[in-house]
mmCIF file of C-alpha atoms in Angstrom:
data_model
loop_
_atom_site.group_PDB
_atom_site.id
_atom_site.type_symbol
_atom_site.label_atom_id
_atom_site.label_comp_id
_atom_site.label_asym_id
_atom_site.label_seq_id
_atom_site.Cartn_x
_atom_site.Cartn_y
_atom_site.Cartn_z
ATOM 1 C CA UNK A 1342 -41.375 5.308 16.252
ATOM 2 C CA UNK A 1343 -37.932 5.464 17.813
ATOM 3 C CA UNK A 1344 -37.817 3.090 20.767
ATOM 4 C CA UNK A 1345 -34.091 3.375 21.476
ATOM 5 C CA UNK A 1346 -33.547 4.221 25.120
ATOM 6 C CA UNK A 1347 -29.946 4.976 26.026
ATOM 7 C CA UNK A 1348 -30.463 4.337 29.740
ATOM 8 C CA UNK A 1349 -31.660 0.805 28.911
ATOM 9 C CA UNK A 1350 -29.545 0.230 25.810
ATOM 10 C CA UNK A 1351 -26.209 0.701 27.577
ATOM 11 C CA UNK A 1352 -26.846 -2.043 30.183
ATOM 12 C CA UNK A 1353 -27.814 -4.410 27.338
ATOM 13 C CA UNK A 1354 -24.565 -3.674 25.514
ATOM 14 C CA UNK A 1355 -22.598 -4.038 28.727
ATOM 15 C CA UNK A 1356 -24.238 -7.410 29.394
ATOM 16 C CA UNK A 1357 -23.267 -8.702 25.962
ATOM 17 C CA UNK A 1358 -19.765 -7.357 26.549
ATOM 18 C CA UNK A 1359 -19.531 -8.985 29.980
ATOM 19 C CA UNK A 1360 -20.584 -12.320 28.459
ATOM 20 C CA UNK A 1361 -17.773 -12.075 25.908
ATOM 21 C CA UNK A 1362 -20.170 -11.749 22.958
ATOM 22 C CA UNK A 1363 -19.345 -8.116 22.177
ATOM 23 C CA UNK A 1364 -15.828 -6.705 22.399
ATOM 24 C CA UNK A 1365 -14.996 -3.356 23.971
ATOM 25 C CA UNK A 1366 -14.319 -1.929 20.503
ATOM 26 C CA UNK A 1367 -17.591 -3.265 19.099
ATOM 27 C CA UNK A 1368 -19.555 -1.893 22.044
ATOM 28 C CA UNK A 1369 -17.970 1.526 21.541
ATOM 29 C CA UNK A 1370 -18.841 1.447 17.837
ATOM 30 C CA UNK A 1371 -22.505 0.832 18.654
ATOM 31 C CA UNK A 1372 -22.512 3.631 21.207
ATOM 32 C CA UNK A 1373 -20.796 5.941 18.737
ATOM 33 C CA UNK A 1374 -23.843 5.779 16.469
ATOM 34 C CA UNK A 1375 -25.844 7.716 19.041
ATOM 35 C CA UNK A 1376 -23.394 10.627 19.152
ATOM 36 C CA UNK A 1377 -24.616 13.864 17.504
ATOM 37 C CA UNK A 1378 -21.426 14.175 15.444
ATOM 38 C CA UNK A 1379 -21.777 10.736 13.854
ATOM 39 C CA UNK A 1380 -22.322 11.146 10.083
ATOM 40 C CA UNK A 1381 -25.458 8.962 10.161
ATOM 41 C CA UNK A 1382 -26.796 10.146 13.509
ATOM 42 C CA UNK A 1383 -30.033 11.441 11.967
ATOM 43 C CA UNK A 1384 -30.852 8.004 10.548
ATOM 44 C CA UNK A 1385 -30.081 6.308 13.848
ATOM 45 C CA UNK A 1386 -32.268 8.855 15.588
ATOM 46 C CA UNK A 1387 -35.179 7.759 13.374
ATOM 47 C CA UNK A 1388 -34.597 4.042 13.938
ATOM 48 C CA UNK A 1389 -37.143 1.927 15.746
ATOM 49 C CA UNK A 1390 -34.468 -0.491 16.934
ATOM 50 C CA UNK A 1391 -30.846 -1.447 16.392
ATOM 51 C CA UNK A 1392 -29.869 -5.027 15.697
ATOM 52 C CA UNK A 1393 -26.461 -6.526 16.310
ATOM 53 C CA UNK A 1394 -25.693 -9.586 14.219
ATOM 54 C CA UNK A 1395 -23.067 -11.561 16.108
ATOM 55 C CA UNK A 1396 -21.341 -14.578 14.621
ATOM 56 C CA UNK A 1397 -20.736 -17.399 17.097
ATOM 57 C CA UNK A 1398 -19.366 -20.928 16.865
ATOM 58 C CA UNK A 1399 -22.555 -22.548 18.110
ATOM 59 C CA UNK A 1400 -25.898 -20.918 18.853
ATOM 60 C CA UNK A 1401 -26.796 -23.866 21.077
ATOM 61 C CA UNK A 1402 -24.064 -22.778 23.500
ATOM 62 C CA UNK A 1403 -25.444 -19.294 24.188
ATOM 63 C CA UNK A 1404 -25.906 -18.332 27.869
ATOM 64 C CA UNK A 1405 -29.703 -18.224 27.802
ATOM 65 C CA UNK A 1406 -30.182 -17.775 31.554
ATOM 66 C CA UNK A 1407 -27.968 -14.689 31.457
ATOM 67 C CA UNK A 1408 -30.084 -13.299 28.632
ATOM 68 C CA UNK A 1409 -33.271 -13.807 30.634
ATOM 69 C CA UNK A 1410 -31.629 -12.223 33.684
ATOM 70 C CA UNK A 1411 -30.842 -9.175 31.549
ATOM 71 C CA UNK A 1412 -34.528 -8.802 30.659
ATOM 72 C CA UNK A 1413 -34.185 -10.179 27.121
ATOM 73 C CA UNK A 1414 -36.853 -12.279 25.456
ATOM 74 C CA UNK A 1415 -36.618 -14.760 22.628
ATOM 75 C CA UNK A 1416 -38.081 -13.544 19.332
ATOM 76 C CA UNK A 1417 -37.169 -16.222 16.792
ATOM 77 C CA UNK A 1418 -35.121 -19.392 16.690
ATOM 78 C CA UNK A 1419 -34.092 -21.933 14.089
ATOM 79 C CA UNK A 1420 -31.111 -24.228 13.778
ATOM 80 C CA UNK A 1421 -28.023 -22.032 13.760
ATOM 81 C CA UNK A 1422 -29.920 -18.717 14.016
ATOM 82 C CA UNK A 1423 -31.554 -17.021 16.996
ATOM 83 C CA UNK A 1424 -32.868 -13.515 17.703
ATOM 84 C CA UNK A 1425 -33.230 -11.998 21.168
ATOM 85 C CA UNK A 1426 -34.881 -8.693 22.068
ATOM 86 C CA UNK A 1427 -32.905 -6.846 24.739
ATOM 87 C CA UNK A 1428 -34.084 -3.791 26.678
ATOM 88 C CA UNK A 1429 -33.460 -0.375 25.160
ATOM 89 C CA UNK A 1430 -34.296 -1.325 21.573
ATOM 90 C CA UNK A 1431 -31.273 -3.605 21.101
ATOM 91 C CA UNK A 1432 -32.026 -6.770 19.137
ATOM 92 C CA UNK A 1433 -29.209 -9.311 19.307
ATOM 93 C CA UNK A 1434 -29.040 -11.866 16.502
ATOM 94 C CA UNK A 1435 -26.671 -14.814 16.780
ATOM 95 C CA UNK A 1436 -25.832 -17.211 13.984
ATOM 96 C CA UNK A 1437 -23.456 -19.970 13.080
ATOM 97 C CA UNK A 1438 -25.022 -20.616 9.689
ATOM 98 C CA UNK A 1439 -23.805 -18.614 6.700
ATOM 99 C CA UNK A 1440 -25.472 -15.206 6.414
ATOM 100 C CA UNK A 1441 -22.961 -13.267 4.282
ATOM 101 C CA UNK A 1442 -21.161 -13.608 0.983
ATOM 102 C CA UNK A 1443 -17.901 -13.427 2.912
ATOM 103 C CA UNK A 1444 -18.723 -16.678 4.668
ATOM 104 C CA UNK A 1445 -19.322 -18.462 1.377
ATOM 105 C CA UNK A 1446 -15.691 -17.966 0.373
ATOM 106 C CA UNK A 1447 -13.919 -18.286 3.706
ATOM 107 C CA UNK A 1448 -11.848 -21.330 4.492
ATOM 108 C CA UNK A 1449 -9.974 -22.624 7.516
ATOM 109 C CA UNK A 1450 -7.157 -20.142 6.956
ATOM 110 C CA UNK A 1451 -9.373 -17.073 6.504
ATOM 111 C CA UNK A 1452 -12.187 -17.866 8.944
ATOM 112 C CA UNK A 1453 -12.488 -15.127 11.555
ATOM 113 C CA UNK A 1454 -12.458 -16.272 15.174
ATOM 114 C CA UNK A 1455 -15.895 -16.163 16.764
ATOM 115 C CA UNK A 1456 -17.598 -14.318 18.314
ATOM 116 C CA UNK A 1457 -17.482 -11.115 16.305
ATOM 117 C CA UNK A 1458 -19.981 -8.432 15.334
ATOM 118 C CA UNK A 1459 -20.759 -9.048 11.657
ATOM 119 C CA UNK A 1460 -22.817 -5.888 11.223
ATOM 120 C CA UNK A 1461 -24.914 -3.268 12.978
ATOM 121 C CA UNK A 1462 -28.467 -2.885 11.719
ATOM 122 C CA UNK A 1463 -30.322 0.421 11.841
ATOM 123 C CA UNK A 1464 -33.998 -0.477 11.557
ATOM 124 C CA UNK A 1465 -35.916 2.304 9.801
ATOM 125 C CA UNK A 1466 -39.406 0.870 10.090
ATOM 126 C CA UNK A 1467 -41.581 3.992 9.755
ATOM 127 C CA UNK A 1468 -42.525 4.513 6.092
ATOM 128 C CA UNK A 1469 -42.858 8.283 6.357
ATOM 129 C CA UNK A 1470 -41.574 11.036 4.030
ATOM 130 C CA UNK A 1471 -38.960 12.051 6.615
ATOM 131 C CA UNK A 1472 -37.569 8.546 7.029
ATOM 132 C CA UNK A 1473 -37.717 7.924 3.268
ATOM 133 C CA UNK A 1474 -35.749 11.109 2.567
ATOM 134 C CA UNK A 1475 -33.051 10.208 5.077
ATOM 135 C CA UNK A 1476 -32.819 6.661 3.726
ATOM 136 C CA UNK A 1477 -32.535 7.910 0.144
ATOM 137 C CA UNK A 1478 -29.725 10.287 1.126
ATOM 138 C CA UNK A 1479 -27.494 7.619 2.638
ATOM 139 C CA UNK A 1480 -25.692 6.473 -0.512
ATOM 140 C CA UNK A 1481 -24.641 9.974 -1.545
ATOM 141 C CA UNK A 1482 -23.544 10.826 1.967
ATOM 142 C CA UNK A 1483 -21.481 7.665 2.212
ATOM 143 C CA UNK A 1484 -19.866 8.488 -1.127
ATOM 144 C CA UNK A 1485 -18.785 11.895 0.155
ATOM 145 C CA UNK A 1486 -17.102 10.090 3.055
ATOM 146 C CA UNK A 1487 -15.381 7.687 0.619
ATOM 147 C CA UNK A 1488 -17.304 4.770 2.095
ATOM 148 C CA UNK A 1489 -18.501 1.936 -0.123
ATOM 149 C CA UNK A 1490 -22.208 1.149 -0.480
ATOM 150 C CA UNK A 1491 -24.126 -1.918 -1.622
ATOM 151 C CA UNK A 1492 -27.906 -1.789 -1.979
ATOM 152 C CA UNK A 1493 -30.572 -4.471 -2.074
ATOM 153 C CA UNK A 1494 -34.257 -4.416 -2.941
ATOM 154 C CA UNK A 1495 -36.322 -1.487 -4.132
ATOM 155 C CA UNK A 1496 -38.547 -1.005 -7.197
ATOM 156 C CA UNK A 1497 -41.047 -3.522 -5.916
ATOM 157 C CA UNK A 1498 -38.467 -6.207 -5.209
ATOM 158 C CA UNK A 1499 -38.160 -6.809 -1.458
ATOM 159 C CA UNK A 1500 -35.108 -8.182 0.292
ATOM 160 C CA UNK A 1501 -35.509 -11.725 1.632
ATOM 161 C CA UNK A 1502 -33.230 -12.663 4.495
ATOM 162 C CA UNK A 1503 -33.404 -14.848 7.564
ATOM 163 C CA UNK A 1504 -37.113 -15.367 8.282
ATOM 164 C CA UNK A 1505 -38.262 -11.931 7.129
ATOM 165 C CA UNK A 1506 -38.566 -9.698 4.110
ATOM 166 C CA UNK A 1507 -38.194 -5.933 3.919
ATOM 167 C CA UNK A 1508 -38.496 -3.299 1.209
ATOM 168 C CA UNK A 1509 -34.909 -2.083 0.793
ATOM 169 C CA UNK A 1510 -31.468 -2.024 2.335
ATOM 170 C CA UNK A 1511 -28.357 0.095 2.031
ATOM 171 C CA UNK A 1512 -25.131 -1.438 3.323
ATOM 172 C CA UNK A 1513 -22.395 1.048 4.203
ATOM 173 C CA UNK A 1514 -18.907 -0.316 4.773
ATOM 174 C CA UNK A 1515 -16.846 1.438 7.394
ATOM 175 C CA UNK A 1516 -13.073 1.573 7.089
ATOM 176 C CA UNK A 1517 -10.831 -0.741 9.056
ATOM 177 C CA UNK A 1518 -9.548 0.819 12.254
ATOM 178 C CA UNK A 1519 -6.041 -0.454 12.885
ATOM 179 C CA UNK A 1520 -6.361 -4.098 13.890
ATOM 180 C CA UNK A 1521 -10.157 -3.858 13.936
ATOM 181 C CA UNK A 1522 -12.025 -4.745 10.712
ATOM 182 C CA UNK A 1523 -14.607 -2.174 9.701
ATOM 183 C CA UNK A 1524 -18.104 -3.109 10.864
ATOM 184 C CA UNK A 1525 -20.721 -2.808 8.093
ATOM 185 C CA UNK A 1526 -23.803 -0.718 8.775
ATOM 186 C CA UNK A 1527 -27.117 -2.083 7.504
ATOM 187 C CA UNK A 1528 -29.845 0.514 6.985
ATOM 188 C CA UNK A 1529 -33.101 -1.410 6.495
ATOM 189 C CA UNK A 1530 -36.168 0.525 5.322
ATOM 190 C CA UNK A 1531 -39.774 -0.543 5.793
ATOM 191 C CA UNK A 1532 -41.870 -2.817 7.904
ATOM 192 C CA UNK A 1533 -40.755 -6.383 8.503
ATOM 193 C CA UNK A 1534 -42.875 -9.120 6.991
ATOM 194 C CA UNK A 1535 -42.305 -12.351 8.891
ATOM 195 C CA UNK A 1536 -42.103 -15.600 6.935
ATOM 196 C CA UNK A 1537 -41.711 -18.136 9.751
ATOM 197 C CA UNK A 1538 -41.589 -21.198 7.493
ATOM 198 C CA UNK A 1539 -38.920 -19.992 5.076
ATOM 199 C CA UNK A 1540 -35.550 -18.285 4.996
ATOM 200 C CA UNK A 1541 -34.317 -15.690 2.547
ATOM 201 C CA UNK A 1542 -31.379 -15.933 0.192
ATOM 202 C CA UNK A 1543 -30.287 -12.289 0.112
ATOM 203 C CA UNK A 1544 -27.083 -12.618 2.097
ATOM 204 C CA UNK A 1545 -25.076 -9.656 3.337
ATOM 205 C CA UNK A 1546 -23.026 -8.481 0.334
ATOM 206 C CA UNK A 1547 -19.262 -8.335 0.417
ATOM 207 C CA UNK A 1548 -17.555 -4.952 0.636
ATOM 208 C CA UNK A 1549 -17.550 -3.808 -3.037
ATOM 209 C CA UNK A 1550 -14.112 -2.233 -2.528
ATOM 210 C CA UNK A 1551 -12.729 -5.730 -2.091
ATOM 211 C CA UNK A 1552 -14.808 -7.711 -4.563
ATOM 212 C CA UNK A 1553 -17.602 -7.083 -7.032
ATOM 213 C CA UNK A 1554 -20.710 -8.205 -5.095
ATOM 214 C CA UNK A 1555 -22.395 -9.257 -8.359
ATOM 215 C CA UNK A 1556 -19.501 -11.586 -9.075
ATOM 216 C CA UNK A 1557 -19.458 -13.034 -5.560
ATOM 217 C CA UNK A 1558 -21.184 -16.373 -4.890
ATOM 218 C CA UNK A 1559 -24.855 -16.339 -3.968
ATOM 219 C CA UNK A 1560 -26.589 -18.999 -1.862
ATOM 220 C CA UNK A 1561 -24.814 -21.981 -3.324
ATOM 221 C CA UNK A 1562 -22.678 -20.390 -5.964
ATOM 222 C CA UNK A 1563 -25.351 -19.649 -8.581
ATOM 223 C CA UNK A 1564 -28.771 -18.045 -8.694
ATOM 224 C CA UNK A 1565 -30.498 -21.112 -10.134
ATOM 225 C CA UNK A 1566 -29.851 -23.039 -6.938
ATOM 226 C CA UNK A 1567 -32.136 -20.700 -5.017
ATOM 227 C CA UNK A 1568 -35.094 -22.934 -5.798
ATOM 228 C CA UNK A 1569 -35.642 -26.517 -6.819
ATOM 229 C CA UNK A 1570 -37.399 -27.904 -9.848
ATOM 230 C CA UNK A 1571 -40.373 -29.240 -7.906
ATOM 231 C CA UNK A 1572 -41.887 -25.826 -7.374
ATOM 232 C CA UNK A 1573 -41.716 -26.146 -3.617
ATOM 233 C CA UNK A 1574 -39.366 -23.170 -3.386
ATOM 234 C CA UNK A 1575 -36.964 -25.144 -1.231
ATOM 235 C CA UNK A 1576 -33.554 -26.253 -2.377
ATOM 236 C CA UNK A 1577 -31.260 -28.651 -0.598
ATOM 237 C CA UNK A 1578 -28.378 -26.291 0.068
ATOM 238 C CA UNK A 1579 -27.043 -28.177 3.030
ATOM 239 C CA UNK A 1580 -26.745 -26.819 6.521
ATOM 240 C CA UNK A 1581 -26.183 -23.118 6.742
ATOM 241 C CA UNK A 1582 -27.558 -21.926 3.396
ATOM 242 C CA UNK A 1583 -30.681 -19.874 2.893
ATOM 243 C CA UNK A 1584 -33.205 -20.400 0.163
ATOM 244 C CA UNK A 1585 -35.633 -17.989 -1.400
ATOM 245 C CA UNK A 1586 -39.190 -18.581 -2.507
#
């Protein structure tokens, strides 16, 4: 069920903007998704929620009292990763741990200044024929717009990320807009399954126009490091890396 409410969503976006966590351009890009002429408007219109994954320097320095004042409530927290539910169906995720392939290859010279909006998630939770058909159409539609796509999951293999797993994802990479890097769109299909005691290793893929995602580093540079030899399912990746059971 779509729970996006524009009259409540806009104040949430404006609060994040006022706090310096969402730029004017990023806020406009989120709002643009709701416009009838947006190429993926029908998918957004079927979304249960939107999530904004914002990279910050330190999740411990977030203005929590301002979040509470805005009517937000804490959903999940771990070291370097926190998820807040804002009014209007806006879920704000903040992280300073590595959650994308891009972050595995960045260095001091290429590291983007924080905060920035890493991606916008369109949460297609309802597993209905209508939602399935729209989800399945996204890759072809993106191709007609000359936008790159990377997909994860499907065929019985869920996507494991953060503290949840989900059936499938399509990532659509928007073009850069002048000085503004394109903001990836994550279309996530299916119900969330929460795994509170583990984190997933399916990081956000790199833009395939810039690098072959299959050739890009995974959790710690190779797939074998996703689990240890003890059978516990946990590998010592160091701070910031996800593991997968």
